[in-house]
Structure formats: C-alpha cells, structure tokens
Coordinates of C-alpha atoms and ligand atoms in Angstrom, one line a residue:
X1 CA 18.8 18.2 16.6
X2 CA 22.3 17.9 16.0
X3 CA 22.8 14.3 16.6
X4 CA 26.8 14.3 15.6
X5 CA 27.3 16.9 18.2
X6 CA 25.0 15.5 20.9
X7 CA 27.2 12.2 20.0
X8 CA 30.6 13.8 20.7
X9 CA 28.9 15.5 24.0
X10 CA 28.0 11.8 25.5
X11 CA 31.0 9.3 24.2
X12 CA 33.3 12.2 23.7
X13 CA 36.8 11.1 21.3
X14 CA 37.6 9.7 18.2
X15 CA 36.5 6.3 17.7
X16 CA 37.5 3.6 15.1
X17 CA 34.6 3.5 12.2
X18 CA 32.9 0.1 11.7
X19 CA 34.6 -0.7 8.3
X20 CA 38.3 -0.6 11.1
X21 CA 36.0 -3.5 12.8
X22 CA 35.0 -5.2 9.9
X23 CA 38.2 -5.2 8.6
X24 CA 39.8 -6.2 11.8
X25 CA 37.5 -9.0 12.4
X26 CA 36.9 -10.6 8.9
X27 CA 34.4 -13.2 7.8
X28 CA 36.2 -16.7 9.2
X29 CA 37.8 -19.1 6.8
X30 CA 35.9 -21.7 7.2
X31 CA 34.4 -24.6 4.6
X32 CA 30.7 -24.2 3.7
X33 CA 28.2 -25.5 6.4
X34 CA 30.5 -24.5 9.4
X35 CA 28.9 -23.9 12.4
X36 CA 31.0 -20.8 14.6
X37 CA 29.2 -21.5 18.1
X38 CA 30.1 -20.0 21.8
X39 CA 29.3 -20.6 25.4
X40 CA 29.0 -17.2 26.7
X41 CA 28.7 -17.0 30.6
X42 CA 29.0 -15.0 33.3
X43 CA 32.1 -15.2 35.7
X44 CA 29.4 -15.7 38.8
X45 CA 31.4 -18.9 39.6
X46 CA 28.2 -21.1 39.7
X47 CA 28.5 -23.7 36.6
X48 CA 25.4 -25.8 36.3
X49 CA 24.2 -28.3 34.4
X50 CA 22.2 -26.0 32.3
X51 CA 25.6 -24.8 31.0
X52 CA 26.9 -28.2 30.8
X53 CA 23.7 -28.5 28.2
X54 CA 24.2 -25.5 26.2
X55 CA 27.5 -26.5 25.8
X56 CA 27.3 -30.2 24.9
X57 CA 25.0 -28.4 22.0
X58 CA 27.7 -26.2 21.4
X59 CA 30.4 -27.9 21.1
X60 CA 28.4 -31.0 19.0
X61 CA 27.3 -28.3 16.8
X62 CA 30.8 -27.1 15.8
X63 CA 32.5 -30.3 16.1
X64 CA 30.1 -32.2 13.6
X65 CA 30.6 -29.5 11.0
X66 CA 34.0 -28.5 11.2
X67 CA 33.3 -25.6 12.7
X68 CA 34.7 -23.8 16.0
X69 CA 33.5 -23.1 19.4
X70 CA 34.8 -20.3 21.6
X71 CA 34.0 -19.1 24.8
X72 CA 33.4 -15.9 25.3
X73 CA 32.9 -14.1 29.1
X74 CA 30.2 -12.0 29.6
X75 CA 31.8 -9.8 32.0
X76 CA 29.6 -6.4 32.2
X77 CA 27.9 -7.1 35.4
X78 CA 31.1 -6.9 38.0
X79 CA 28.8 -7.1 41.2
X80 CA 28.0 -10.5 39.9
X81 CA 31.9 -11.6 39.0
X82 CA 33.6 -14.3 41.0
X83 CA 37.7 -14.6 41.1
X84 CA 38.5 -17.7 39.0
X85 CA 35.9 -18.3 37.5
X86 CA 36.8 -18.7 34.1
X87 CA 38.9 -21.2 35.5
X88 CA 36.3 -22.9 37.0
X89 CA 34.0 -23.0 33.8
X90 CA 37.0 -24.6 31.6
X91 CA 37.7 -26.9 34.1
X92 CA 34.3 -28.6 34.8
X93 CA 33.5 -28.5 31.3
X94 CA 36.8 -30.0 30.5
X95 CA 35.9 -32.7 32.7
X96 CA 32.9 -33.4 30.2
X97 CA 35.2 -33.4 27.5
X98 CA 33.9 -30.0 26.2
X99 CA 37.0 -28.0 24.6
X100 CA 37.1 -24.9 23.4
X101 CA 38.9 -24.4 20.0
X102 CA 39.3 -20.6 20.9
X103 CA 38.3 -18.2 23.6
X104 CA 39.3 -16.8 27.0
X105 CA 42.1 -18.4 28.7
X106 CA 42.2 -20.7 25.9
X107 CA 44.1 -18.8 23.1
X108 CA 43.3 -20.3 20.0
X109 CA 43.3 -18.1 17.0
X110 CA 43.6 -14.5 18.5
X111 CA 42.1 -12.9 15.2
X112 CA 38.3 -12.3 17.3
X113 CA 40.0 -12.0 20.9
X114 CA 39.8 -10.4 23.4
X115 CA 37.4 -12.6 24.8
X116 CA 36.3 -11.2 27.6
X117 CA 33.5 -8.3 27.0
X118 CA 35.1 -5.9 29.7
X119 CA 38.1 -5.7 27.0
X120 CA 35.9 -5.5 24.5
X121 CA 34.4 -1.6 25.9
X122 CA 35.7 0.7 23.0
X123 CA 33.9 -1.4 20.0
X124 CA 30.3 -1.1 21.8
X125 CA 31.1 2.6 22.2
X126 CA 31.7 3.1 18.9
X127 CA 29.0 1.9 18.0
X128 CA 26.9 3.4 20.5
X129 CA 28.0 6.8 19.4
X130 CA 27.1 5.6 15.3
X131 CA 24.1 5.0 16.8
X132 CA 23.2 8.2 18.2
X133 CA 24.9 10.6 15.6
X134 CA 21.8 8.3 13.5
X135 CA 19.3 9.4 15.9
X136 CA 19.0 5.9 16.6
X137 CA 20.2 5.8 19.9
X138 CA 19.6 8.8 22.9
X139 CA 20.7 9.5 26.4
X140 CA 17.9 8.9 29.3
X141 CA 18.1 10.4 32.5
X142 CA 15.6 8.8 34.0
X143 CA 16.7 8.0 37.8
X144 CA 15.8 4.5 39.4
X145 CA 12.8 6.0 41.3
X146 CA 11.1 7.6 37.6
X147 CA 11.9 3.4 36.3
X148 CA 10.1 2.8 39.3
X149 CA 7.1 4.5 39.5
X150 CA 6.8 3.5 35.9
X151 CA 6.6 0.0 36.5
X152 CA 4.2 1.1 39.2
X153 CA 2.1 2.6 37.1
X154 CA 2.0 0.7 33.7
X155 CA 1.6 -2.4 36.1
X156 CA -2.0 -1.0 37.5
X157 CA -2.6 -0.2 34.3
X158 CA -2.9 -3.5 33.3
X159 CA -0.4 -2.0 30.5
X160 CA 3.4 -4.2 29.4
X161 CA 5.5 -2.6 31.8
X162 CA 8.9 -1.0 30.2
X163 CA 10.4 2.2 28.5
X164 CA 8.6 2.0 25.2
X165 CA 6.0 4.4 23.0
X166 CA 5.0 7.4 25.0
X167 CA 6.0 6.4 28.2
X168 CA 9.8 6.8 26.5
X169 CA 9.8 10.4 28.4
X170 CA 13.4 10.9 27.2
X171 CA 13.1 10.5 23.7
X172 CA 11.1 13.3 23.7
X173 CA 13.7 15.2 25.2
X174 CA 14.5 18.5 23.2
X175 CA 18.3 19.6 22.5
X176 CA 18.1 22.2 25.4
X177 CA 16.7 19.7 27.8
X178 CA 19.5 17.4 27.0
X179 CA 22.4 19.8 27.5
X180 CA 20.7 21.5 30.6
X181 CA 20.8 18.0 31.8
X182 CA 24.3 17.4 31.1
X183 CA 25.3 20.4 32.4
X184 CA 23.8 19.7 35.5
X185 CA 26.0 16.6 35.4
X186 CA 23.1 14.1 35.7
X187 CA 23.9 10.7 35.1
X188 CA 22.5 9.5 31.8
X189 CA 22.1 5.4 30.3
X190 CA 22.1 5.3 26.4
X191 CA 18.9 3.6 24.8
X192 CA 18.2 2.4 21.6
X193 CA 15.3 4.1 19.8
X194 CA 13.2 1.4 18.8
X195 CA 11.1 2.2 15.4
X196 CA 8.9 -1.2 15.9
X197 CA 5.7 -1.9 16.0
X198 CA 4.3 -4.1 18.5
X199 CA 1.3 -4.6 16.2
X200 CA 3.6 -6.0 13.6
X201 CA 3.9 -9.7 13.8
X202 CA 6.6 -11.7 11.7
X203 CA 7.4 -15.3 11.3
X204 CA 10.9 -16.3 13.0
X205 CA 12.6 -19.2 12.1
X206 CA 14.5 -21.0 15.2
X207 CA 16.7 -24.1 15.1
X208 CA 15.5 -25.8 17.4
X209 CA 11.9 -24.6 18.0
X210 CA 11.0 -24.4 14.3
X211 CA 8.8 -21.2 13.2
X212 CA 7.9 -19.1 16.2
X213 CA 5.9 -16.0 16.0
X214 CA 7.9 -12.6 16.8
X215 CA 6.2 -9.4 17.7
X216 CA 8.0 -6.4 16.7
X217 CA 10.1 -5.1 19.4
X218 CA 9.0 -1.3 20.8
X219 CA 10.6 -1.2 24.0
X220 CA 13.6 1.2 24.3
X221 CA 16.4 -0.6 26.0
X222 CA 19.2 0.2 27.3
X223 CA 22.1 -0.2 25.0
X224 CA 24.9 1.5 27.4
X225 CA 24.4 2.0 31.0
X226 CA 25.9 4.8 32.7
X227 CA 29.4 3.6 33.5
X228 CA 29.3 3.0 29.8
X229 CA 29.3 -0.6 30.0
X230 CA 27.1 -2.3 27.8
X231 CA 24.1 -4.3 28.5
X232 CA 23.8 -7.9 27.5
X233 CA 21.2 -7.3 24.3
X234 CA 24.1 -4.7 23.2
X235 CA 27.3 -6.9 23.9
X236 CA 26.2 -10.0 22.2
X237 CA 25.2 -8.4 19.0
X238 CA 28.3 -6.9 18.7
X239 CA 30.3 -9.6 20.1
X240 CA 28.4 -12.5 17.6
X241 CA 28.7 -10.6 14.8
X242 CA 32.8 -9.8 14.9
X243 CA 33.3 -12.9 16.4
X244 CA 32.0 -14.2 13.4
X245 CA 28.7 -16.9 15.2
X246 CA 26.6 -18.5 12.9
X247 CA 24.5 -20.4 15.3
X248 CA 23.9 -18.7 19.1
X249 CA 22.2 -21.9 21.1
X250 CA 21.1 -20.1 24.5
X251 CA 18.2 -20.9 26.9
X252 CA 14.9 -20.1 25.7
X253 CA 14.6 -17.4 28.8
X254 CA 15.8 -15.3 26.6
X255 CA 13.7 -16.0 23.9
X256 CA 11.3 -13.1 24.4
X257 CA 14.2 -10.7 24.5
X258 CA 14.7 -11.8 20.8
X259 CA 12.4 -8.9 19.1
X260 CA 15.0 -6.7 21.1
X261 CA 17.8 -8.2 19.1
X262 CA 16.9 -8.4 15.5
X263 CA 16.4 -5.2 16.1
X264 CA 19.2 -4.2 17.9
X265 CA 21.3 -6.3 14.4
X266 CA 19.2 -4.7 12.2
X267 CA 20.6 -0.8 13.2
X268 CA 24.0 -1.7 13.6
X269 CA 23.6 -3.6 10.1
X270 CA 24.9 -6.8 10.7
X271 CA 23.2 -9.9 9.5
X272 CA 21.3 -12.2 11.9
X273 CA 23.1 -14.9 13.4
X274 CA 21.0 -18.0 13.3
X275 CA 19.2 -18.6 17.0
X276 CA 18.2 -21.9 18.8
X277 CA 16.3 -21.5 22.1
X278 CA 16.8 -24.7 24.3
X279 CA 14.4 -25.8 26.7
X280 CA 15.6 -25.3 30.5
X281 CA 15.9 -28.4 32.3
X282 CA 13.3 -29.7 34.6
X283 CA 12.9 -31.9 37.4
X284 CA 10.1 -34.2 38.4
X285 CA 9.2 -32.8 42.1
X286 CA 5.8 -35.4 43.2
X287 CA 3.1 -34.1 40.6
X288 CA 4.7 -31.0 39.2
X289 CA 7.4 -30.6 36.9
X290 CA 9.7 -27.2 37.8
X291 CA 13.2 -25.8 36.9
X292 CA 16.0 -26.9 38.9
X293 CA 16.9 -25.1 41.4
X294 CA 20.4 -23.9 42.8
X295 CA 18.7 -23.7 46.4
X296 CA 16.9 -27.1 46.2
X297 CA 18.8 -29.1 43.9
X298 CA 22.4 -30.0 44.3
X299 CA 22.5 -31.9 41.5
X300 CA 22.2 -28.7 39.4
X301 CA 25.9 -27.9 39.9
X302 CA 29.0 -29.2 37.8
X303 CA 31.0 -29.4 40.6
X304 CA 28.3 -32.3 42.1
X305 CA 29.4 -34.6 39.5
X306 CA 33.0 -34.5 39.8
X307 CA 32.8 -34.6 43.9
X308 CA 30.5 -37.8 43.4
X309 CA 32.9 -39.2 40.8
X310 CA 30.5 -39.3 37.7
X311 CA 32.1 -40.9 34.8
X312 CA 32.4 -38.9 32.4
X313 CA 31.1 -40.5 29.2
X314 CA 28.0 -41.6 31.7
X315 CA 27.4 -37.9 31.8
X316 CA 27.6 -37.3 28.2
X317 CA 25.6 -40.1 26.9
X318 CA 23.0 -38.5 29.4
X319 CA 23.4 -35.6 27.9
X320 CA 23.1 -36.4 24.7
X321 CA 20.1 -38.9 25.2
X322 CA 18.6 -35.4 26.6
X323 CA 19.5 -33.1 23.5
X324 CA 19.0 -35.3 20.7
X325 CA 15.2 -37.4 20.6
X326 CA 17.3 -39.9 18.4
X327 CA 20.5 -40.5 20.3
X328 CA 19.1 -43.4 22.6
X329 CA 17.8 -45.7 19.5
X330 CA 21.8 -44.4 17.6
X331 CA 23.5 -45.4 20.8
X332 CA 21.3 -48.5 21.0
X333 CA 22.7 -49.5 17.5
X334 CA 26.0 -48.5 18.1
X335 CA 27.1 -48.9 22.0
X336 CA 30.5 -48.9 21.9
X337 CA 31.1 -46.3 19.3
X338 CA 32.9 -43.2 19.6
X339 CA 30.0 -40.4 21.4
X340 CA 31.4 -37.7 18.9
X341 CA 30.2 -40.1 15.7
X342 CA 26.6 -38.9 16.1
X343 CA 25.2 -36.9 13.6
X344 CA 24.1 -34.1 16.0
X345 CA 21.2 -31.9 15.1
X346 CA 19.9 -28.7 16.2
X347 CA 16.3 -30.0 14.4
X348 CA 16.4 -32.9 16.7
X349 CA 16.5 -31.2 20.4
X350 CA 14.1 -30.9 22.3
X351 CA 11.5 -27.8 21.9
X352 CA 9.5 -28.6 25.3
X353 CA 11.7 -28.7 29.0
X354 CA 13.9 -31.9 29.3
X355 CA 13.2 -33.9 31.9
X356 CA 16.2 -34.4 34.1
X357 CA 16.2 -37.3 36.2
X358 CA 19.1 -38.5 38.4
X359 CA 17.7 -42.6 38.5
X360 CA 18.2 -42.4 34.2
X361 CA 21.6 -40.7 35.0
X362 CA 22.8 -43.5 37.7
X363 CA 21.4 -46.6 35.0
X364 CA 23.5 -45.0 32.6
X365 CA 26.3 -44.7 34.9
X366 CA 26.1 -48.4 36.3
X367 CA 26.0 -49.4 32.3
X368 CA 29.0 -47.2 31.1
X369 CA 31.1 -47.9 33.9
X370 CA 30.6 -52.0 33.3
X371 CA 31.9 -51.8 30.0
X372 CA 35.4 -50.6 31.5
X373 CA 38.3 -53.1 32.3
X374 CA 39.4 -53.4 35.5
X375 CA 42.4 -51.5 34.7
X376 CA 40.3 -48.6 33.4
X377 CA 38.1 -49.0 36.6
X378 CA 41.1 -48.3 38.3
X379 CA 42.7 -45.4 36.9
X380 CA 39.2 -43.8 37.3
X381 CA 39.2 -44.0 40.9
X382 CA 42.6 -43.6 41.4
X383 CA 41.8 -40.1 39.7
X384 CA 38.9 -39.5 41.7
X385 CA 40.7 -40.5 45.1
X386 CA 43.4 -38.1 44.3
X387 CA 41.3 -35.1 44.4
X388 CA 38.3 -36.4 46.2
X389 CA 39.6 -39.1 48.1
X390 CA 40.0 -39.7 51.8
X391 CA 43.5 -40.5 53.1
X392 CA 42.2 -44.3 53.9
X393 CA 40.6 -44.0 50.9
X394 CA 44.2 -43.1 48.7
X395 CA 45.4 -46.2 50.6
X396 CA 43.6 -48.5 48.2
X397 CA 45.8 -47.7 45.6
X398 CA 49.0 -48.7 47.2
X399 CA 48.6 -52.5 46.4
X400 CA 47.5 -52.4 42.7
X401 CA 47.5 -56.3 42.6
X402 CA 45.1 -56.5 45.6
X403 CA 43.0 -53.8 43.6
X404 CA 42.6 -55.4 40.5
X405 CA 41.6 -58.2 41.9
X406 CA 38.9 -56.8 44.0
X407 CA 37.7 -54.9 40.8
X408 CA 38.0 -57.9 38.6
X409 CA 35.3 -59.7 41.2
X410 CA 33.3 -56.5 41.9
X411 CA 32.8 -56.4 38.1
X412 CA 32.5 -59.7 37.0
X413 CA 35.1 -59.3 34.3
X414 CA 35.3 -62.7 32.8
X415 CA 32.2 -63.8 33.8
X416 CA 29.4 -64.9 32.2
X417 CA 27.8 -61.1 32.5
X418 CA 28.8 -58.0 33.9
X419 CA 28.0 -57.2 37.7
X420 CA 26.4 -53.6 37.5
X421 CA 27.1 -52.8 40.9
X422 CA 28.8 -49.3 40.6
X423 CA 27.5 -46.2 39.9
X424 CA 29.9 -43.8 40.4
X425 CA 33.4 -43.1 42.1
X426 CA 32.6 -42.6 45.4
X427 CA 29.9 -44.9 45.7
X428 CA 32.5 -47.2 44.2
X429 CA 35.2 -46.6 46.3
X430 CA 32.2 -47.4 49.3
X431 CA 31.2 -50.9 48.2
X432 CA 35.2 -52.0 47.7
X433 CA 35.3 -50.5 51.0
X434 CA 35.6 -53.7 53.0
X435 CA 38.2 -55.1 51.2
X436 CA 40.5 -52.6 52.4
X437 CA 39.2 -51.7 56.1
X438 CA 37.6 -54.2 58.6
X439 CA 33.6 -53.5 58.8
X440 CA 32.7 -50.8 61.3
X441 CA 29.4 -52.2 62.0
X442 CA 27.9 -55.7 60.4
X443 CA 24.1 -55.8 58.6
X444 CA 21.5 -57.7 61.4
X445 CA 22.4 -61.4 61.7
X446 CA 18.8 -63.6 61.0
X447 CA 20.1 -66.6 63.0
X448 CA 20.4 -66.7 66.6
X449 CA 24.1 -65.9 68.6
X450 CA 24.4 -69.1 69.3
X451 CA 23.7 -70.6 66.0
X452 CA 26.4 -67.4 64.5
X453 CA 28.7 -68.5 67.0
X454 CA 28.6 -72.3 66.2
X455 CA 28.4 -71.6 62.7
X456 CA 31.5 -69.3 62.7
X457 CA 33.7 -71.7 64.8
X458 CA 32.9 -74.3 63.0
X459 CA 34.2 -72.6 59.8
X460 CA 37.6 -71.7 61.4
X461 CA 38.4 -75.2 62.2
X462 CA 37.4 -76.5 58.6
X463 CA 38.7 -73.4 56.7
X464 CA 41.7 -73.7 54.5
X465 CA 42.5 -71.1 52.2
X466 CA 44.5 -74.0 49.7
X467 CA 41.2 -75.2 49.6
X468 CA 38.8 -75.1 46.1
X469 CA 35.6 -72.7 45.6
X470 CA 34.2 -76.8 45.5
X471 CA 35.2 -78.1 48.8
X472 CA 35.1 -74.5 50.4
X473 CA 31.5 -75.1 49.5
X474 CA 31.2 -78.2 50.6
X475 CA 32.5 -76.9 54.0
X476 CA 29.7 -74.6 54.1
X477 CA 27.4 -77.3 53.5
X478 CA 28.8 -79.7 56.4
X479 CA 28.5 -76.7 59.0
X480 CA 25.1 -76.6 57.7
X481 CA 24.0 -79.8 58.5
X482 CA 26.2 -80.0 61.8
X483 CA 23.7 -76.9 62.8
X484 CA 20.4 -77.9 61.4
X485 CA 20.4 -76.4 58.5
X486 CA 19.4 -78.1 54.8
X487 CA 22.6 -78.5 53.1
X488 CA 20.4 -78.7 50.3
X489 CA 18.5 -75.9 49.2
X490 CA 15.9 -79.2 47.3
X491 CA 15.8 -80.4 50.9
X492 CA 15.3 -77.4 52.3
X493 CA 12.3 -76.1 49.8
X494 CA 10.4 -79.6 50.3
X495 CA 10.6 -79.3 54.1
X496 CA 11.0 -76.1 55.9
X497 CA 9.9 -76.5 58.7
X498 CA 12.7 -79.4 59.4
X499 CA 15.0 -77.3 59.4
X500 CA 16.5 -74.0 61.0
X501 CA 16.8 -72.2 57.4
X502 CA 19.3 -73.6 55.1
X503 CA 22.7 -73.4 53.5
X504 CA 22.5 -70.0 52.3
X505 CA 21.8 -68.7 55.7
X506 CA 25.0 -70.7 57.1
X507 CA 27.0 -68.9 53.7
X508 CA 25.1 -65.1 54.8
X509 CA 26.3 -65.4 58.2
X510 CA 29.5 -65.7 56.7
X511 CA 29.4 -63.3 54.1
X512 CA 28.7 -60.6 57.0
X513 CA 30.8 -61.6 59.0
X514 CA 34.1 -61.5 56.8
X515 CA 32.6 -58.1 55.0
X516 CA 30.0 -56.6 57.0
X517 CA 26.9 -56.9 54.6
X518 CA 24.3 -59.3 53.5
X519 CA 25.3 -58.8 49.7
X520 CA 28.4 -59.2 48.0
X521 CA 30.0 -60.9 45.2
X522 CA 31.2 -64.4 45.7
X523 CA 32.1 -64.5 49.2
X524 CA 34.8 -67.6 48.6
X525 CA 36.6 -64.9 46.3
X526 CA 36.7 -62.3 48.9
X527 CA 38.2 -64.8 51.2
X528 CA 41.0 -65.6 48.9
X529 CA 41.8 -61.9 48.5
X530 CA 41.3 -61.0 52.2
X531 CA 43.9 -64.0 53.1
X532 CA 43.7 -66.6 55.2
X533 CA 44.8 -64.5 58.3
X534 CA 42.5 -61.8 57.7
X535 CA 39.6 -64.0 57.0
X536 CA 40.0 -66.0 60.5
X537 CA 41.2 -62.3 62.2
X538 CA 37.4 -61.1 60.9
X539 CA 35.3 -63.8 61.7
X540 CA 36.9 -64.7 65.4
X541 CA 36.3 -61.0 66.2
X542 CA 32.6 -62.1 65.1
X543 CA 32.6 -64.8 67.6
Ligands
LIG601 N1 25.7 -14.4 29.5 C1 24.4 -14.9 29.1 C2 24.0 -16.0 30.1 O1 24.9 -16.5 30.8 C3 24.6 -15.6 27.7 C4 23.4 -15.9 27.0 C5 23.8 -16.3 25.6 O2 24.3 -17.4 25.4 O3 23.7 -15.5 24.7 O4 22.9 -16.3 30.2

C-alpha cells in the first residue's frame, strides 16, 4: 500500500512537519521540579464541584512548585458547547481563588496558545496524516449501524466490545477497497492502528494511585472523526505535549482509557506526561455511597455555592481537607496561616472516592467565617447582597453603623468566645434578618396570653433604654415576680412547682417578642440597637 498517497487522498494539502511544532512550541523555561498543569473542560456550561477539585489539585500543584497552570477548552464536541461558558468556568473558579497563569480568555504567555482545541485543527491533522503515511493510522468506513451491530454481537459473545483485533474490518481494507470507497464518497473516521497486546501487562506508575497495572491497549480508536475533528484521546496528547504538561491530574473515569494513550504518545513520539487519576467524589445516600449527581444533587454545582454565599476560604479548606490526608492535622497546627503555605502533594490525595459531605462543609464554614472581623463580615455580605441579594435585603447596607453593630453581637467579637452562628451569606443575611424588618410571624409563646400580655405591659412601663444591661435585668426580674415567676433561677430549681416557670421564661417571651424567635444573642443588646421606639413599636404590636 502506498500509505503517502493514501495520506494525501484523506487530509489532502501541505501540512507543517512536527519539527515546525516542536520548534514553535519549545520545551518551557521553567526551574527544575516545575509542575506545567491544566484544567481542561468542556464548554457544556455545567461547572461542578468535581472541577472545582481537579482544579484545587491543579492549581496547588503548579503553585507549590513554581510552575504554571493553563486552562485549556476542550471544544471538539459542538453539540455539547454552551455560549459563555468559558466565562462561566473562570468566573466560578475565580471565586475559589483558582487563577490561571495562562490559557483561554486569560492571555498569559501566548507561546502554547491558542487555547481552545477547535483552533488548534491543523496540528492534529498533521499529525493524523504522519500517522497514516506510517501505516499507523487508516480510514474506517464503518457506518453507525456496522458499530452497532458490533457491539451487538461482541456483547453476546461475552467478548470486550470495541473495534480492535479481527473485528477491526477496515484495517483489512485493501488499496482498491479504500479508493472504491472514496470514490463512492463514503464518509470515513481516521483510527489509529493499535500494534498492542492485550496479553501484555506492564506496570504504570500514577501520582496519585501509586503502581497500577496497565494492559496493553488493542482497540483501534478513533483518532479523527469524520468532520476531521479530533477525538479527546487524540487532542490531549497533542495538546499536553506542545503545551508543554508535566503532570495531567484528571478523574480516574478515564483511567482505563489510559492504555489508549501511552499508546497514542508513544506513535506520535512524544514523551509521557506524568498522570494522576483522582477519585470522583461521593456522597453518603442512607447505606450506600454513590457519585454525585447533577439530577439529584444541587450541591454538585459551582454556581450553588456562590448563590448560597459560601465563603470562599470555607470552600477551600474543604477542599483541601479532601485532597490532601494531611491537611486537617497542618491546618490544625497552623489555623490562621496562609491556605497556599501547604506543602501540597499529589502522593497525599486520596486513591479511593472522597467523601463529600455538606454538615463537614457548613462546620468549616461556621469556623472560617468566626475568625472574620465584623468589618470583613460585612464586606462579605455586602458582596453577596449585591449579586444575590434581595432589594430589602441591599437595604441592610445603608446604615453601616447599625450593621456593625448587629454583626459585632451576632459574632461575639469581643467576647469571651466566638458565637458560631453563621454559616454562610444567605443564611447570614436570614438570622440578622430581624434587626432590619419587623418579624413576619413570632416562634409559639409557652406562657399563656394573659401571662404574654401582662408580662409585656409590664415591660413597657418599666423599660428605659438609658437604662444598664444590670438594671434592664433586674427589670426582667421584677416583672417576674409581679407574674409568678422565680426571679431566681436557685428559687426556681428548688421549687417548681411554686411557681409559673421562671425568669428566663419572662426574658423568652421577650426575646420573641422584640425579634420573633426563641434564640438570639443577648436580647438587652438587640434592644439597644433596635431603639427605644422600635423596641416598644414591637412588643405593643405583641400585646
Ligand atoms: N475534557 C475532558 C473532561 O472534561 C478533560 C479530561 C482531562 O483533564 O484530560 O473530562
């Protein structure tokens, strides 16, 4: 067979030689020990938290080494491409305070650029066409229904279903068949003609699974399809080797496709990047442990964390304490230290599936977010509120005094210890709620009307707002004991049954009252930030 003619038949033109690309993509300048990572996704528009993991990895990976991380779109697939996307995928990681040194929409260095694979269509042609003037690579007719009733078969045979060994019908093809075929203008895919043995087995060393066993890859895939667009095996061999990775972290879905690829680098004669498989990320769902889903899970999205107003760093440390089995006993050590001081390790992620569980992620949240000032609490949810916020919501903001105050209380910033009552934005922005807008409804009472009426009345006559936290207690305690309650909790515990309830019943019918709920920080605090007119305007409406 004439391979160099069949070559110029299929991919027809001259095309650059790979020393052009070698040349035009050199090795990267980079100190010894540099990691050269990517996050490589499809513009479908859906960013999860799976790439929100690969990309924490990513980004660590480069970062602690001096190394670079790009992002590269994997755009072959345009059924599956969304209109902004790669907007959408730098924003939310941005969020996370993932940045890209390089990549599309980025800029960066524009040595390895274009970024996006669809711009990228002459280099896998080229080498496509190398391939088959080696006989490595061959055109297959083969129509959807002949794939088809492949499957079919090889699947009742009990046999691994694919286009490998002798069910590789085209490879047989002889030169006439071929140009009859072409001739007839039948659409055609290109496929790499695999020379492995499925009976060979070899030793593979990932980064983060350690040594796996890899069986030699035999399956003919599909290196162009028939609009001459690449497939994914293709692209990224290319695409990592002139764009100069060192390390490819990607889920370890794609970890059986790997035969495919060191084959696929081995005929184009490129070196191997290194790999590390990560584990997917599970959930807990009653007994069983499965992936998260998009259907079942909100959580799974990015865009979930930003609507709820997670804190950023909250998300990270989560992140982190996922990747890396010694972050939680490092962060232990060193809590207030900068995230990106951690030595990160590939060695150290996980090999199994990562539990992902949204109680850890709200403790972590409620933690991170006590360690902020009140000022810091504030910019946060004046951030969130602008984006997310509702228009009564954005009116928080307008008295910053008032807000301070409330999140000075809410916090217990200059207190003995930190309140831990907040979690994220918007459940933030909820609990201040009543500090801001009288309570819609009020939590159940545990005293009778007329008791709530008599103790409420005979708080307004005795309430003055020049008046102590001291003798604005002691106020409480009189109404108490004016109502048959212990104004003594002592009293109260040595005789209940003396007594109605006691002085913290008199305060709770108080506290919902002025705020609506049964819980709050110190209730004489709210008062004083309320004011004296809204205080009395609350608890007469109560009456
Ligand atoms: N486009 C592939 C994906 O989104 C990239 C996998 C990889 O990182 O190599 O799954």
């Amino acid at each position: 067979m004439n391979y160099k003619l069949l070559a110029e038949r299929l991919l027809p033109g001259e095309y650059p030689d790979p020393a052009f690309y070698e040349e035009k993509y050199p090795a990267r300048d980079l100190p010894k020990g540099a990691e050269v990572t990517r996050l490589a996704p499809s513009p479908t528009g859906f960013i999860h938290l799976g790439n929100l993991f690969s990309a924490t990895a990513d980004e660590r990976l480069a970062h602690c080494s001096g190394g670079v991380l790009y992002l590269r779109i994997e755009d072959t697939d345009l059924k599956r491409k969304v209109d902004g996307a790669v907007e959408a995928v730098i924003k939310a990681l941005k969020y996370f305070d993932i940045k890209f040194d390089e990549g599309a929409q980025i800029g960066g260095d524009e040595t390895y650029a274009p970024w996006y694979q669809r711009q990228r269509a002459e280099m896998y042609r080229a080498f496509a066409k190398k391939l088959i003037e080696e006989g490595r690579a061959y055109p297959c007719f083969c129509t959807e229904e002949d794939l088809a009733a492949l499957r079919e078969e090889q699947t009742k045979n009990k046999e691994i279903t694919g286009y490998y060994g002798k069910y590789a019908k085209c490879r047989d093809l002889t030169e006439e068949e071929i140009y009859k075929n072409l001739d007839a203008g039948k659409p055609f895919v290109i496929r790499l003609k695999s020379l492995g043995n499925p009976e060979n087995k070899f030793k593979f060393h990932d980064e983060i699974k350690g040594d796996v066993t890899v069986t030699e890859n035999d399956q003919d895939v599909v290196i162009l399809k028939s609009d001459g667009i690449p497939t994914y095996h293709f692209a990224h061999a290319i695409d990592d080797h002139f764009m100069r990775t060192t390390l490819v972290i990607r889920g370890e879905e794609w970890l059986a496709s790997l035969p495919i690829h060191i084959e696929l680098f081995h005929v184009l004669g490129f070196p191997l990047p290194r790999y590390g498989h990560h584990c997917s990320l599970m959930k807990q769902d009653g007994e069983t442990r499965r992936k998260l889903s998009k259907r079942k899970d909100p959580e799974l999205a990015l865009e979930f964390y930003r609507k709820e107003g997670y804190f950023p760093r909250a998300v990270k440390v989560y992140m982190l304490t996922l990747l890396n089995s010694n972050f939680e006993e490092w962060y232990l050590k060193n809590p207030d230290a900068d995230l990106n001081e951690f030595p990160f390790k590939a060695a150290k992620m996980s090999r199994s599936g990562a539990l992902f569980d949204l109680d850890k992620l709200n403790d972590i949240s409620k933690n991170e977010l006590s360690k902020l000032s009140e000022g810091e609490m504030a910019a946060f949810l004046e951030k969130w509120g602008a984006e997310f916020g509702t228009e009564s919501q954005k009116a928080y903001f307008a008295d910053e005094e008032k807000l301070l105050r409330v999140l000075t209380l809410c916090m217990g910033v200059g207190g003995k210890k930190r309140r831990k009552d907040f979690t994220t934005a918007s459940q933030a922005m909820q609990f201040i709620k009543f500090f801001f807008e009288r309570p819609a409804e009020h939590e159940a009472y545990r005293v009778t009307d007329g008791d709530r009426r008599a103790i409420l009345a005979g708080f307004l006559r005795r309430y003055d707002e020049m008046d102590d936290a001291q003798v604005w207690f002691s106020k409480v305690k009189e109404i108490a004991a004016e109502n048959g309650f212990a104004a003594e909790m002592k009293d109260y515990k040595a005789n209940p049954e003396a007594y109605k309830g006691s002085v913290s019943d008199v305060a709770e019918v108080l506290r919902i009252a002025t705020t609506g709920r049964a819980n709050t920080p110190d209730l004489y605090t709210i008062m004083q930030i309320l004011g004296d007119a809204e205080t009395r305007a609350r608890i007469q409406a109560e009456i």
